[in-house]
Tab-separated table of C-alpha atoms and ligand atoms in Angstrom:
chain	number	residue	atom	x	y	z
G	1	MET	CA	-15.124	-17.019	8.135
G	2	ILE	CA	-13.789	-15.908	11.502
G	3	THR	CA	-16.402	-15.716	14.263
G	4	VAL	CA	-15.680	-13.371	17.163
G	5	THR	CA	-17.798	-13.351	20.304
G	6	LYS	CA	-15.744	-11.157	22.635
G	7	VAL	CA	-15.545	-7.423	22.039
G	8	SER	CA	-11.957	-7.346	23.399
G	9	GLU	CA	-10.910	-10.015	20.864
G	10	TRP	CA	-12.543	-8.107	18.043
G	11	LEU	CA	-10.723	-4.885	18.998
G	12	ASP	CA	-7.367	-6.749	18.875
G	13	LEU	CA	-8.258	-8.266	15.540
G	14	ARG	CA	-9.443	-4.923	14.149
G	15	LYS	CA	-5.967	-3.435	14.696
G	16	GLN	CA	-4.557	-6.005	12.273
G	17	LEU	CA	-6.951	-4.892	9.528
G	18	GLN	CA	-5.560	-1.367	9.117
G	19	GLY	CA	-5.402	-0.270	5.504
G	20	LYS	CA	-8.266	-2.489	4.359
G	21	THR	CA	-11.664	-1.130	3.389
G	22	ILE	CA	-14.363	-2.712	5.536
G	23	GLY	CA	-18.109	-3.045	4.981
G	24	LEU	CA	-20.321	-3.635	8.033
G	25	ILE	CA	-23.795	-5.188	7.976
G	26	PRO	CA	-25.523	-5.140	11.367
G	27	THR	CA	-28.283	-7.768	11.669
G	28	MET	CA	-30.348	-9.627	14.235
G	29	GLY	CA	-29.880	-12.956	12.460
G	30	HIS	CA	-32.301	-15.476	10.928
G	31	LEU	CA	-30.702	-14.339	7.713
G	32	HIS	CA	-32.419	-14.312	4.328
G	33	ALA	CA	-31.842	-13.047	0.792
G	34	GLY	CA	-32.486	-9.439	1.926
G	35	HIS	CA	-29.495	-9.593	4.281
G	36	MET	CA	-27.461	-11.337	1.588
G	37	SER	CA	-28.124	-8.502	-0.874
G	38	LEU	CA	-26.447	-6.165	1.646
G	39	CYS	CA	-23.505	-8.602	1.926
G	40	GLU	CA	-23.132	-8.755	-1.858
G	41	ARG	CA	-23.136	-4.966	-2.108
G	42	SER	CA	-20.504	-4.762	0.625
G	43	LYS	CA	-18.363	-7.423	-1.037
G	44	SER	CA	-18.413	-5.496	-4.305
G	45	GLU	CA	-17.306	-2.245	-2.603
G	46	ASN	CA	-14.883	-3.304	0.173
G	47	ASP	CA	-11.871	-5.540	0.815
G	48	LEU	CA	-13.535	-7.186	3.813
G	49	THR	CA	-17.139	-7.707	4.909
G	50	VAL	CA	-18.107	-7.907	8.574
G	51	VAL	CA	-21.610	-9.066	9.578
G	52	SER	CA	-22.852	-8.729	13.124
G	53	ILE	CA	-25.649	-10.822	14.567
G	54	PHE	CA	-26.991	-9.419	17.804
G	55	VAL	CA	-30.603	-9.662	18.955
G	56	ASN	CA	-30.520	-6.357	20.759
G	57	PRO	CA	-32.644	-6.479	23.932
G	58	ALA	CA	-32.683	-2.674	24.163
G	59	GLN	CA	-34.703	-2.255	20.962
G	60	PHE	CA	-37.527	-4.648	21.846
G	61	ASN	CA	-40.426	-2.974	23.562
G	62	GLN	CA	-42.166	-6.305	24.194
G	63	GLN	CA	-40.405	-9.130	26.033
G	64	GLY	CA	-42.442	-11.720	24.088
G	65	ASP	CA	-41.206	-10.374	20.759
G	66	PHE	CA	-37.588	-10.616	22.000
G	67	ASP	CA	-38.117	-14.152	23.333
G	68	ASN	CA	-39.834	-15.315	20.132
G	69	TYR	CA	-37.385	-13.651	17.740
G	70	PRO	CA	-36.135	-16.506	15.503
G	71	ARG	CA	-32.560	-17.576	16.267
G	72	THR	CA	-30.921	-19.865	13.688
G	73	LEU	CA	-27.174	-19.437	14.133
G	74	ALA	CA	-25.998	-22.617	12.366
G	75	GLU	CA	-27.980	-21.799	9.197
G	76	ASP	CA	-26.919	-18.150	9.381
G	77	LYS	CA	-23.219	-19.079	9.542
G	78	LYS	CA	-23.567	-21.390	6.559
G	79	MET	CA	-25.274	-18.679	4.513
G	80	LEU	CA	-22.585	-16.119	5.381
G	81	GLU	CA	-19.813	-18.577	4.510
G	82	ASP	CA	-21.500	-19.397	1.190
G	83	HIS	CA	-21.546	-15.664	0.448
G	84	GLY	CA	-17.862	-15.192	1.249
G	85	VAL	CA	-18.276	-13.023	4.357
G	86	GLN	CA	-14.941	-12.886	6.208
G	87	TYR	CA	-15.946	-11.886	9.761
G	88	LEU	CA	-18.947	-12.598	11.952
G	89	LEU	CA	-19.390	-10.613	15.152
G	90	LEU	CA	-21.552	-12.334	17.735
G	91	PRO	CA	-21.273	-10.123	20.793
G	92	THR	CA	-23.001	-10.849	24.094
G	93	ALA	CA	-25.398	-8.379	25.719
G	94	GLU	CA	-22.973	-8.097	28.660
G	95	ASP	CA	-20.155	-7.023	26.341
G	96	MET	CA	-22.368	-4.635	24.366
G	97	TYR	CA	-23.825	-2.956	27.454
G	98	PRO	CA	-20.993	-2.529	29.993
G	99	ASP	CA	-23.007	0.501	31.161
G	100	ASN	CA	-26.218	-1.510	31.656
G	101	TYR	CA	-27.796	0.649	28.934
G	102	GLU	CA	-27.529	3.717	31.134
G	103	VAL	CA	-26.021	5.625	28.192
G	104	LYS	CA	-28.232	5.912	25.122
G	105	VAL	CA	-28.705	7.798	21.877
G	106	SER	CA	-32.020	9.439	21.103
G	107	GLU	CA	-33.482	11.603	18.378
G	108	SER	CA	-36.550	13.750	18.746
G	109	ILE	CA	-38.149	14.377	15.341
G	110	ILE	CA	-38.077	11.412	12.942
G	111	SER	CA	-38.328	8.956	15.832
G	112	ALA	CA	-41.447	10.571	17.289
G	113	GLU	CA	-43.943	9.009	14.867
G	114	MET	CA	-44.863	5.753	13.129
G	115	GLU	CA	-42.509	3.042	14.465
G	116	GLY	CA	-41.456	5.362	17.272
G	117	GLU	CA	-45.052	5.927	18.316
G	118	TYR	CA	-46.025	2.260	18.277
G	119	ARG	CA	-42.757	0.884	19.677
G	120	PRO	CA	-41.733	3.212	22.525
G	121	GLY	CA	-37.992	3.081	23.143
G	122	HIS	CA	-37.308	1.032	20.020
G	123	PHE	CA	-35.345	3.692	18.175
G	124	ASP	CA	-33.248	4.656	21.225
G	125	GLY	CA	-32.224	1.010	21.511
G	126	MET	CA	-31.611	0.675	17.789
G	127	MET	CA	-29.530	3.863	17.460
G	128	THR	CA	-27.533	3.058	20.580
G	129	VAL	CA	-26.577	-0.416	19.392
G	130	VAL	CA	-25.811	0.780	15.856
G	131	LEU	CA	-23.508	3.497	17.236
G	132	LYS	CA	-21.725	0.866	19.344
G	133	LEU	CA	-21.357	-1.454	16.337
G	134	LEU	CA	-20.122	1.377	14.098
G	135	ASN	CA	-17.541	2.342	16.709
G	136	LEU	CA	-16.401	-1.262	17.125
G	137	ALA	CA	-16.191	-2.015	13.407
G	138	GLN	CA	-14.605	1.300	12.324
G	139	ALA	CA	-15.935	0.349	8.902
G	140	THR	CA	-15.478	2.327	5.704
G	141	ARG	CA	-19.117	1.732	4.811
G	142	ALA	CA	-22.151	0.278	6.596
G	143	TYR	CA	-25.188	-1.140	4.795
G	144	PHE	CA	-28.824	-0.892	5.868
G	145	GLY	CA	-32.056	-1.891	4.139
G	146	GLU	CA	-34.714	0.537	2.907
G	147	LYS	CA	-37.136	-2.062	4.289
G	148	ASP	CA	-36.670	-0.290	7.648
G	149	TYR	CA	-36.901	3.156	6.126
G	150	GLN	CA	-37.332	5.228	9.277
G	151	GLN	CA	-34.395	3.347	10.779
G	152	LEU	CA	-32.240	4.131	7.735
G	153	LEU	CA	-33.051	7.856	7.958
G	154	LEU	CA	-32.259	7.891	11.677
G	155	ILE	CA	-28.910	6.153	11.201
G	156	GLN	CA	-27.962	8.604	8.434
G	157	LYS	CA	-28.974	11.496	10.683
G	158	MET	CA	-27.009	10.083	13.643
G	159	ALA	CA	-23.905	9.553	11.484
G	160	LYS	CA	-24.058	13.170	10.354
G	161	ALA	CA	-24.805	14.569	13.819
G	162	PHE	CA	-21.908	12.703	15.453
G	163	PHE	CA	-19.400	13.152	12.580
G	164	LEU	CA	-19.059	9.394	12.157
G	165	ALA	CA	-16.442	8.387	9.628
G	166	THR	CA	-18.450	5.480	8.212
G	167	GLU	CA	-20.491	6.054	5.062
G	168	ILE	CA	-24.093	4.887	5.570
G	169	ILE	CA	-25.512	3.159	2.501
G	170	GLY	CA	-29.194	2.360	1.951
G	171	CYS	CA	-30.084	-0.747	-0.090
G	172	LYS	CA	-33.298	-1.652	-1.929
G	173	THR	CA	-35.869	-3.913	-0.272
G	174	MET	CA	-35.732	-7.530	-1.419
G	175	ARG	CA	-39.141	-9.140	-1.903
G	176	ALA	CA	-40.574	-12.623	-2.302
G	177	ASP	CA	-42.175	-13.559	-5.651
G	178	ASP	CA	-45.576	-12.438	-4.330
G	179	ASP	CA	-44.102	-9.016	-3.359
G	180	LEU	CA	-44.019	-9.533	0.428
G	181	ALA	CA	-40.838	-7.875	1.754
G	182	LEU	CA	-38.420	-10.512	3.066
G	183	SER	CA	-38.222	-10.400	6.849
G	184	SER	CA	-36.943	-12.649	9.617
G	185	ARG	CA	-40.403	-12.413	11.166
G	186	ASN	CA	-42.126	-13.936	8.083
G	187	SER	CA	-41.148	-17.421	9.253
G	188	ARG	CA	-43.434	-16.961	12.264
G	189	LEU	CA	-46.494	-16.705	9.971
G	190	SER	CA	-48.714	-19.788	9.541
G	191	VAL	CA	-49.217	-21.081	5.990
G	192	GLU	CA	-52.562	-19.240	5.768
G	193	GLN	CA	-51.137	-16.042	7.246
G	194	ARG	CA	-48.170	-16.179	4.865
G	195	ALA	CA	-50.541	-16.443	1.875
G	196	LYS	CA	-52.556	-13.488	3.144
G	197	ALA	CA	-49.471	-11.387	3.990
G	198	ALA	CA	-48.895	-10.534	0.307
G	199	LYS	CA	-52.064	-8.435	0.426
G	200	PHE	CA	-50.214	-5.966	2.654
G	201	PRO	CA	-47.888	-4.616	-0.090
G	202	ALA	CA	-50.601	-5.134	-2.721
G	203	ILE	CA	-53.103	-2.908	-0.914
G	204	MET	CA	-50.432	-0.340	0.004
G	205	ARG	CA	-49.591	-0.021	-3.702
G	206	ARG	CA	-53.183	0.768	-4.680
G	207	ASN	CA	-53.850	4.323	-5.685
G	208	LEU	CA	-56.064	5.017	-2.672
G	209	LEU	CA	-56.148	7.515	0.157
G	210	VAL	CA	-54.539	6.363	3.403
G	211	ASP	CA	-57.921	5.904	5.109
G	212	ASP	CA	-59.117	3.625	2.305
G	213	VAL	CA	-55.905	1.589	2.473
G	214	ILE	CA	-56.498	1.085	6.209
G	215	LYS	CA	-60.121	0.128	5.534
G	216	GLN	CA	-59.159	-2.483	2.918
G	217	LEU	CA	-56.431	-3.930	5.151
G	218	ASN	CA	-58.915	-4.199	8.023
G	219	GLU	CA	-61.387	-5.965	5.733
G	220	GLU	CA	-58.686	-8.536	4.924
G	221	GLY	CA	-58.108	-9.208	8.630
G	222	PHE	CA	-54.980	-7.111	9.232
G	223	LYS	CA	-54.788	-5.043	12.391
G	224	VAL	CA	-53.244	-1.759	11.258
G	225	ASP	CA	-50.838	0.210	13.483
G	226	TYR	CA	-50.367	2.957	10.900
G	227	ILE	CA	-50.272	3.779	7.208
G	228	ALA	CA	-48.618	7.114	6.370
G	229	ASP	CA	-47.496	8.957	3.243
G	230	LYS	CA	-44.128	10.611	3.835
G	231	TRP	CA	-40.731	11.112	2.141
G	232	ASP	CA	-42.309	10.231	-1.268
G	233	ARG	CA	-43.188	6.849	0.203
G	234	ARG	CA	-46.104	5.046	1.712
G	235	LEU	CA	-45.056	3.418	4.984
G	236	GLY	CA	-47.045	0.968	7.053
G	237	ALA	CA	-47.109	-1.492	9.928
G	238	VAL	CA	-49.716	-4.218	10.411
G	239	TRP	CA	-50.328	-7.278	12.524
G	240	LEU	CA	-51.333	-10.719	11.296
G	241	GLY	CA	-52.111	-12.632	14.470
G	242	ASP	CA	-49.156	-11.945	16.766
G	243	VAL	CA	-46.709	-11.207	13.944
G	244	ARG	CA	-45.976	-7.586	13.145
G	245	LEU	CA	-44.989	-6.685	9.571
G	246	ILE	CA	-43.609	-3.376	8.313
G	247	ASP	CA	-43.050	-2.215	4.767
G	248	ASN	CA	-42.767	0.895	2.627
G	249	ILE	CA	-43.093	1.560	-1.067
G	250	GLU	CA	-41.963	4.394	-3.280
G	251	ARG	CA	-44.731	6.658	-4.609
G	252	GLN	CA	-44.500	8.207	-8.072
I	1	AMP	P1	-32.624	-7.171	10.785
I	1	AMP	O1	-31.857	-8.446	10.931
I	1	AMP	O2	-34.080	-7.366	10.500
I	1	AMP	O3	-32.326	-6.200	11.887
I	1	AMP	O4	-32.092	-6.485	9.455
I	1	AMP	C1	-30.716	-6.220	9.280
I	1	AMP	C2	-30.557	-5.316	8.087
I	1	AMP	O5	-31.080	-5.957	6.928
I	1	AMP	C3	-31.319	-3.998	8.238
I	1	AMP	O6	-30.552	-2.942	7.694
I	1	AMP	C4	-32.569	-4.251	7.429
I	1	AMP	O7	-33.160	-3.068	6.926
I	1	AMP	C5	-32.013	-5.110	6.311
I	1	AMP	N1	-33.090	-5.882	5.697
I	1	AMP	C6	-34.030	-6.633	6.322
I	1	AMP	N2	-34.906	-7.137	5.446
I	1	AMP	C7	-34.508	-6.694	4.220
I	1	AMP	C8	-35.024	-6.847	2.887
I	1	AMP	N3	-36.113	-7.567	2.643
I	1	AMP	N4	-34.362	-6.234	1.883
I	1	AMP	C9	-33.262	-5.494	2.116
I	1	AMP	N5	-32.726	-5.303	3.347
I	1	AMP	C10	-33.348	-5.888	4.386
């Protein structure tokens, strides 16, 4: 696997890859089987797979969350190599934001609620960095998880609005045996919190009204940011201690 840290180096390298189909998977690292499912999908559909790891300061609305975001580069590299990923992009914030984040992408409808309401500025930061990564990679396809469903819809909308050439592909959420959606943040849960966390998807799946779901989650000790039924899904965000979990499930 070739690791590239400088944007200028990547752009030189990219010129040599003309004629190949490329799959891009943007991540923030601390990789797990959810990320690997995106890599496997990309490998099956493209000549080359490019993974980026960039903990994007612009999409964190709390400094503590950015500081505490798990960073495990050595393990991540090993996992990507084991999965046959050919290129790893590891850009610096300086290279990604030559404009000091004075230029940004924003959307006004989908981003106004749920995650957008509870994490002001998050989606501007996310869309801006994804547009930068899509422009750098010039990929044939880019893969995103349904785990971050609002994010996926926003990226698809941005790609359409800006006539981006990359096809945006949504991939199913990978879950642990107890149904908790895999997430880099899960490793910040204590043993007791991790055991309790599985109640989040379990209660969301119950055939209850939103208010009753919130009530049951509260009774189990979750602090609920929101539960909402939208897009034939039930979406939610909760806190266990200082760890924030999000998930969504399809509704029949
Ligand atoms: P992150 O590193 O959390 O920014 O995630 C990078 C990409 O992996 C995003 O497109 C996520 O939606 C996706 N992803 C994260 N967790 C999962 C999961 N459990 N299953 C499938 N995709 C996931």
